């Protein structure tokens, strides 16, 4: 049972019921006007009138790329955060996500992908190899209904340098057909 105040506006026969405390998120409510309520003309409501509604959900983070604890993240990676709700795009920006590694902040730009409900953080520089990076998403992010993210989210990952071939042999036009092929990579 939710206590509320009632206001009546006779010019348009409207009642306004105002809860005395905020309603809960993600909750179904049933509002009932009991039969027998009498109009100004002395007529009674013949049956209960029931109205159901559900309040909006708090937005939350459904997943991240990289995942929390991932220790195989390329130094060239972007960071993507997926949400349960479409966001207010004004709040889905660099002010509400921070990335730090090795005691230093990482600068970058943020794009919001409305179709996939995702924020993409693109670091301005290549991340450093073998560093633990921590990402913090703040509660300043709001859904399209202007409901703040339910709780901040912090997750971490570790970077690795991807293998890149640096040298190979033989080169074109070999004459020794029994030769070995050799490729040298930048990492073991």
mmCIF file with all atom_site columns, C-alpha atoms in Angstrom, residues 32-141:
data_model
loop_
_atom_site.group_PDB
_atom_site.id
_atom_site.type_symbol
_atom_site.label_atom_id
_atom_site.label_alt_id
_atom_site.label_comp_id
_atom_site.label_asym_id
_atom_site.label_entity_id
_atom_site.label_seq_id
_atom_site.pdbx_PDB_ins_code
_atom_site.Cartn_x
_atom_site.Cartn_y
_atom_site.Cartn_z
_atom_site.occupancy
_atom_site.B_iso_or_equiv
_atom_site.pdbx_formal_charge
_atom_site.auth_seq_id
_atom_site.auth_comp_id
_atom_site.auth_asym_id
_atom_site.auth_atom_id
_atom_site.pdbx_PDB_model_num
ATOM 1   C CA . UNK A 1 32  ? -7.837  0.517   -7.517  1.00 0.00 ? 32  UNK A CA 1
ATOM 2   C CA . UNK A 1 33  ? -10.841 2.797   -7.119  1.00 0.00 ? 33  UNK A CA 1
ATOM 3   C CA . UNK A 1 34  ? -13.424 0.842   -5.151  1.00 0.00 ? 34  UNK A CA 1
ATOM 4   C CA . UNK A 1 35  ? -16.985 0.412   -6.370  1.00 0.00 ? 35  UNK A CA 1
ATOM 5   C CA . UNK A 1 36  ? -19.465 2.612   -4.613  1.00 0.00 ? 36  UNK A CA 1
ATOM 6   C CA . UNK A 1 37  ? -17.461 5.821   -5.042  1.00 0.00 ? 37  UNK A CA 1
ATOM 7   C CA . UNK A 1 38  ? -20.154 8.427   -5.580  1.00 0.00 ? 38  UNK A CA 1
ATOM 8   C CA . UNK A 1 39  ? -20.228 11.156  -8.228  1.00 0.00 ? 39  UNK A CA 1
ATOM 9   C CA . UNK A 1 40  ? -21.507 14.674  -7.573  1.00 0.00 ? 40  UNK A CA 1
ATOM 10  C CA . UNK A 1 41  ? -24.791 13.511  -9.143  1.00 0.00 ? 41  UNK A CA 1
ATOM 11  C CA . UNK A 1 42  ? -25.234 10.704  -6.617  1.00 0.00 ? 42  UNK A CA 1
ATOM 12  C CA . UNK A 1 43  ? -24.288 7.875   -8.979  1.00 0.00 ? 43  UNK A CA 1
ATOM 13  C CA . UNK A 1 44  ? -22.060 5.073   -7.728  1.00 0.00 ? 44  UNK A CA 1
ATOM 14  C CA . UNK A 1 45  ? -19.144 3.440   -9.527  1.00 0.00 ? 45  UNK A CA 1
ATOM 15  C CA . UNK A 1 46  ? -20.726 0.059   -10.405 1.00 0.00 ? 46  UNK A CA 1
ATOM 16  C CA . UNK A 1 47  ? -17.523 -2.019  -10.034 1.00 0.00 ? 47  UNK A CA 1
ATOM 17  C CA . UNK A 1 48  ? -13.942 -1.659  -8.893  1.00 0.00 ? 48  UNK A CA 1
ATOM 18  C CA . UNK A 1 49  ? -11.803 0.182   -11.426 1.00 0.00 ? 49  UNK A CA 1
ATOM 19  C CA . UNK A 1 50  ? -8.280  -1.249  -11.526 1.00 0.00 ? 50  UNK A CA 1
ATOM 20  C CA . UNK A 1 51  ? -5.302  0.199   -13.322 1.00 0.00 ? 51  UNK A CA 1
ATOM 21  C CA . UNK A 1 52  ? -1.859  -1.475  -13.491 1.00 0.00 ? 52  UNK A CA 1
ATOM 22  C CA . UNK A 1 53  ? 1.406   0.226   -14.343 1.00 0.00 ? 53  UNK A CA 1
ATOM 23  C CA . UNK A 1 54  ? 5.099   -0.527  -14.007 1.00 0.00 ? 54  UNK A CA 1
ATOM 24  C CA . UNK A 1 55  ? 7.745   1.985   -13.052 1.00 0.00 ? 55  UNK A CA 1
ATOM 25  C CA . UNK A 1 56  ? 10.893  2.381   -15.141 1.00 0.00 ? 56  UNK A CA 1
ATOM 26  C CA . UNK A 1 57  ? 13.949  0.279   -14.402 1.00 0.00 ? 57  UNK A CA 1
ATOM 27  C CA . UNK A 1 58  ? 17.197  1.679   -13.120 1.00 0.00 ? 58  UNK A CA 1
ATOM 28  C CA . UNK A 1 59  ? 19.700  1.559   -15.958 1.00 0.00 ? 59  UNK A CA 1
ATOM 29  C CA . UNK A 1 60  ? 22.625  -0.785  -15.385 1.00 0.00 ? 60  UNK A CA 1
ATOM 30  C CA . UNK A 1 61  ? 25.674  -2.035  -17.236 1.00 0.00 ? 61  UNK A CA 1
ATOM 31  C CA . UNK A 1 62  ? 25.015  -5.354  -18.945 1.00 0.00 ? 62  UNK A CA 1
ATOM 32  C CA . UNK A 1 63  ? 28.550  -6.070  -20.152 1.00 0.00 ? 63  UNK A CA 1
ATOM 33  C CA . UNK A 1 64  ? 31.901  -4.560  -21.015 1.00 0.00 ? 64  UNK A CA 1
ATOM 34  C CA . UNK A 1 65  ? 34.563  -5.168  -23.622 1.00 0.00 ? 65  UNK A CA 1
ATOM 35  C CA . UNK A 1 66  ? 37.093  -5.934  -22.357 1.00 0.00 ? 66  UNK A CA 1
ATOM 36  C CA . UNK A 1 67  ? 35.512  -7.956  -19.576 1.00 0.00 ? 67  UNK A CA 1
ATOM 37  C CA . UNK A 1 68  ? 36.465  -7.396  -15.957 1.00 0.00 ? 68  UNK A CA 1
ATOM 38  C CA . UNK A 1 69  ? 39.663  -9.332  -15.243 1.00 0.00 ? 69  UNK A CA 1
ATOM 39  C CA . UNK A 1 70  ? 40.567  -9.944  -18.893 1.00 0.00 ? 70  UNK A CA 1
ATOM 40  C CA . UNK A 1 71  ? 44.373  -10.244 -19.073 1.00 0.00 ? 71  UNK A CA 1
ATOM 41  C CA . UNK A 1 72  ? 44.744  -10.525 -22.848 1.00 0.00 ? 72  UNK A CA 1
ATOM 42  C CA . UNK A 1 73  ? 43.625  -7.083  -24.023 1.00 0.00 ? 73  UNK A CA 1
ATOM 43  C CA . UNK A 1 74  ? 45.419  -5.606  -27.012 1.00 0.00 ? 74  UNK A CA 1
ATOM 44  C CA . UNK A 1 75  ? 47.190  -2.286  -26.438 1.00 0.00 ? 75  UNK A CA 1
ATOM 45  C CA . UNK A 1 76  ? 45.211  -0.969  -29.430 1.00 0.00 ? 76  UNK A CA 1
ATOM 46  C CA . UNK A 1 77  ? 41.801  -1.699  -27.894 1.00 0.00 ? 77  UNK A CA 1
ATOM 47  C CA . UNK A 1 78  ? 38.836  0.572   -27.391 1.00 0.00 ? 78  UNK A CA 1
ATOM 48  C CA . UNK A 1 79  ? 36.696  0.120   -24.284 1.00 0.00 ? 79  UNK A CA 1
ATOM 49  C CA . UNK A 1 80  ? 32.985  -0.527  -24.809 1.00 0.00 ? 80  UNK A CA 1
ATOM 50  C CA . UNK A 1 81  ? 30.340  -0.396  -22.079 1.00 0.00 ? 81  UNK A CA 1
ATOM 51  C CA . UNK A 1 82  ? 26.868  -1.795  -22.836 1.00 0.00 ? 82  UNK A CA 1
ATOM 52  C CA . UNK A 1 83  ? 23.762  -0.638  -20.956 1.00 0.00 ? 83  UNK A CA 1
ATOM 53  C CA . UNK A 1 84  ? 20.327  -2.083  -20.226 1.00 0.00 ? 84  UNK A CA 1
ATOM 54  C CA . UNK A 1 85  ? 18.565  1.072   -21.392 1.00 0.00 ? 85  UNK A CA 1
ATOM 55  C CA . UNK A 1 86  ? 18.918  3.668   -24.114 1.00 0.00 ? 86  UNK A CA 1
ATOM 56  C CA . UNK A 1 87  ? 20.889  6.546   -22.606 1.00 0.00 ? 87  UNK A CA 1
ATOM 57  C CA . UNK A 1 88  ? 20.454  10.279  -22.526 1.00 0.00 ? 88  UNK A CA 1
ATOM 58  C CA . UNK A 1 89  ? 23.256  10.909  -25.025 1.00 0.00 ? 89  UNK A CA 1
ATOM 59  C CA . UNK A 1 90  ? 24.277  14.162  -23.307 1.00 0.00 ? 90  UNK A CA 1
ATOM 60  C CA . UNK A 1 91  ? 25.323  12.155  -20.239 1.00 0.00 ? 91  UNK A CA 1
ATOM 61  C CA . UNK A 1 92  ? 27.064  9.378   -22.224 1.00 0.00 ? 92  UNK A CA 1
ATOM 62  C CA . UNK A 1 93  ? 30.353  11.221  -22.538 1.00 0.00 ? 93  UNK A CA 1
ATOM 63  C CA . UNK A 1 94  ? 33.886  11.540  -21.226 1.00 0.00 ? 94  UNK A CA 1
ATOM 64  C CA . UNK A 1 95  ? 32.702  13.263  -18.028 1.00 0.00 ? 95  UNK A CA 1
ATOM 65  C CA . UNK A 1 96  ? 31.162  9.994   -16.834 1.00 0.00 ? 96  UNK A CA 1
ATOM 66  C CA . UNK A 1 97  ? 33.856  7.458   -17.693 1.00 0.00 ? 97  UNK A CA 1
ATOM 67  C CA . UNK A 1 98  ? 37.469  7.451   -16.576 1.00 0.00 ? 98  UNK A CA 1
ATOM 68  C CA . UNK A 1 99  ? 40.305  5.142   -17.515 1.00 0.00 ? 99  UNK A CA 1
ATOM 69  C CA . UNK A 1 100 ? 43.569  4.959   -15.599 1.00 0.00 ? 100 UNK A CA 1
ATOM 70  C CA . UNK A 1 101 ? 46.610  2.769   -15.705 1.00 0.00 ? 101 UNK A CA 1
ATOM 71  C CA . UNK A 1 102 ? 49.914  2.799   -13.860 1.00 0.00 ? 102 UNK A CA 1
ATOM 72  C CA . UNK A 1 103 ? 48.721  5.723   -11.677 1.00 0.00 ? 103 UNK A CA 1
ATOM 73  C CA . UNK A 1 104 ? 47.959  7.931   -14.672 1.00 0.00 ? 104 UNK A CA 1
ATOM 74  C CA . UNK A 1 105 ? 44.729  8.864   -16.378 1.00 0.00 ? 105 UNK A CA 1
ATOM 75  C CA . UNK A 1 106 ? 44.151  7.938   -19.993 1.00 0.00 ? 106 UNK A CA 1
ATOM 76  C CA . UNK A 1 107 ? 42.706  10.619  -22.245 1.00 0.00 ? 107 UNK A CA 1
ATOM 77  C CA . UNK A 1 108 ? 40.300  9.650   -24.947 1.00 0.00 ? 108 UNK A CA 1
ATOM 78  C CA . UNK A 1 109 ? 37.094  10.438  -26.746 1.00 0.00 ? 109 UNK A CA 1
ATOM 79  C CA . UNK A 1 110 ? 33.705  8.845   -26.167 1.00 0.00 ? 110 UNK A CA 1
ATOM 80  C CA . UNK A 1 111 ? 31.057  7.980   -28.724 1.00 0.00 ? 111 UNK A CA 1
ATOM 81  C CA . UNK A 1 112 ? 27.571  6.787   -27.912 1.00 0.00 ? 112 UNK A CA 1
ATOM 82  C CA . UNK A 1 113 ? 25.953  4.096   -30.063 1.00 0.00 ? 113 UNK A CA 1
ATOM 83  C CA . UNK A 1 114 ? 22.213  4.460   -29.450 1.00 0.00 ? 114 UNK A CA 1
ATOM 84  C CA . UNK A 1 115 ? 21.280  1.352   -31.472 1.00 0.00 ? 115 UNK A CA 1
ATOM 85  C CA . UNK A 1 116 ? 23.479  -0.919  -29.335 1.00 0.00 ? 116 UNK A CA 1
ATOM 86  C CA . UNK A 1 117 ? 23.083  1.098   -26.104 1.00 0.00 ? 117 UNK A CA 1
ATOM 87  C CA . UNK A 1 118 ? 26.869  1.332   -25.874 1.00 0.00 ? 118 UNK A CA 1
ATOM 88  C CA . UNK A 1 119 ? 29.501  3.898   -24.902 1.00 0.00 ? 119 UNK A CA 1
ATOM 89  C CA . UNK A 1 120 ? 32.811  3.470   -26.720 1.00 0.00 ? 120 UNK A CA 1
ATOM 90  C CA . UNK A 1 121 ? 35.939  4.987   -25.167 1.00 0.00 ? 121 UNK A CA 1
ATOM 91  C CA . UNK A 1 122 ? 38.699  5.469   -27.763 1.00 0.00 ? 122 UNK A CA 1
ATOM 92  C CA . UNK A 1 123 ? 42.069  6.191   -26.104 1.00 0.00 ? 123 UNK A CA 1
ATOM 93  C CA . UNK A 1 124 ? 44.019  9.017   -27.716 1.00 0.00 ? 124 UNK A CA 1
ATOM 94  C CA . UNK A 1 125 ? 47.219  6.989   -27.468 1.00 0.00 ? 125 UNK A CA 1
ATOM 95  C CA . UNK A 1 126 ? 48.154  3.330   -27.587 1.00 0.00 ? 126 UNK A CA 1
ATOM 96  C CA . UNK A 1 127 ? 47.834  1.717   -24.166 1.00 0.00 ? 127 UNK A CA 1
ATOM 97  C CA . UNK A 1 128 ? 51.009  0.492   -22.468 1.00 0.00 ? 128 UNK A CA 1
ATOM 98  C CA . UNK A 1 129 ? 51.864  -3.205  -22.497 1.00 0.00 ? 129 UNK A CA 1
ATOM 99  C CA . UNK A 1 130 ? 51.463  -5.292  -19.313 1.00 0.00 ? 130 UNK A CA 1
ATOM 100 C CA . UNK A 1 131 ? 49.608  -2.632  -17.337 1.00 0.00 ? 131 UNK A CA 1
ATOM 101 C CA . UNK A 1 132 ? 46.480  -3.029  -15.239 1.00 0.00 ? 132 UNK A CA 1
ATOM 102 C CA . UNK A 1 133 ? 43.928  -0.486  -16.449 1.00 0.00 ? 133 UNK A CA 1
ATOM 103 C CA . UNK A 1 134 ? 40.926  0.474   -14.344 1.00 0.00 ? 134 UNK A CA 1
ATOM 104 C CA . UNK A 1 135 ? 37.711  1.835   -15.841 1.00 0.00 ? 135 UNK A CA 1
ATOM 105 C CA . UNK A 1 136 ? 35.163  3.714   -13.731 1.00 0.00 ? 136 UNK A CA 1
ATOM 106 C CA . UNK A 1 137 ? 31.695  4.484   -15.051 1.00 0.00 ? 137 UNK A CA 1
ATOM 107 C CA . UNK A 1 138 ? 29.921  7.046   -12.864 1.00 0.00 ? 138 UNK A CA 1
ATOM 108 C CA . UNK A 1 139 ? 26.302  7.386   -11.809 1.00 0.00 ? 139 UNK A CA 1
ATOM 109 C CA . UNK A 1 140 ? 26.166  10.650  -13.786 1.00 0.00 ? 140 UNK A CA 1
ATOM 110 C CA . UNK A 1 141 ? 25.012  8.554   -16.738 1.00 0.00 ? 141 UNK A CA 1
#
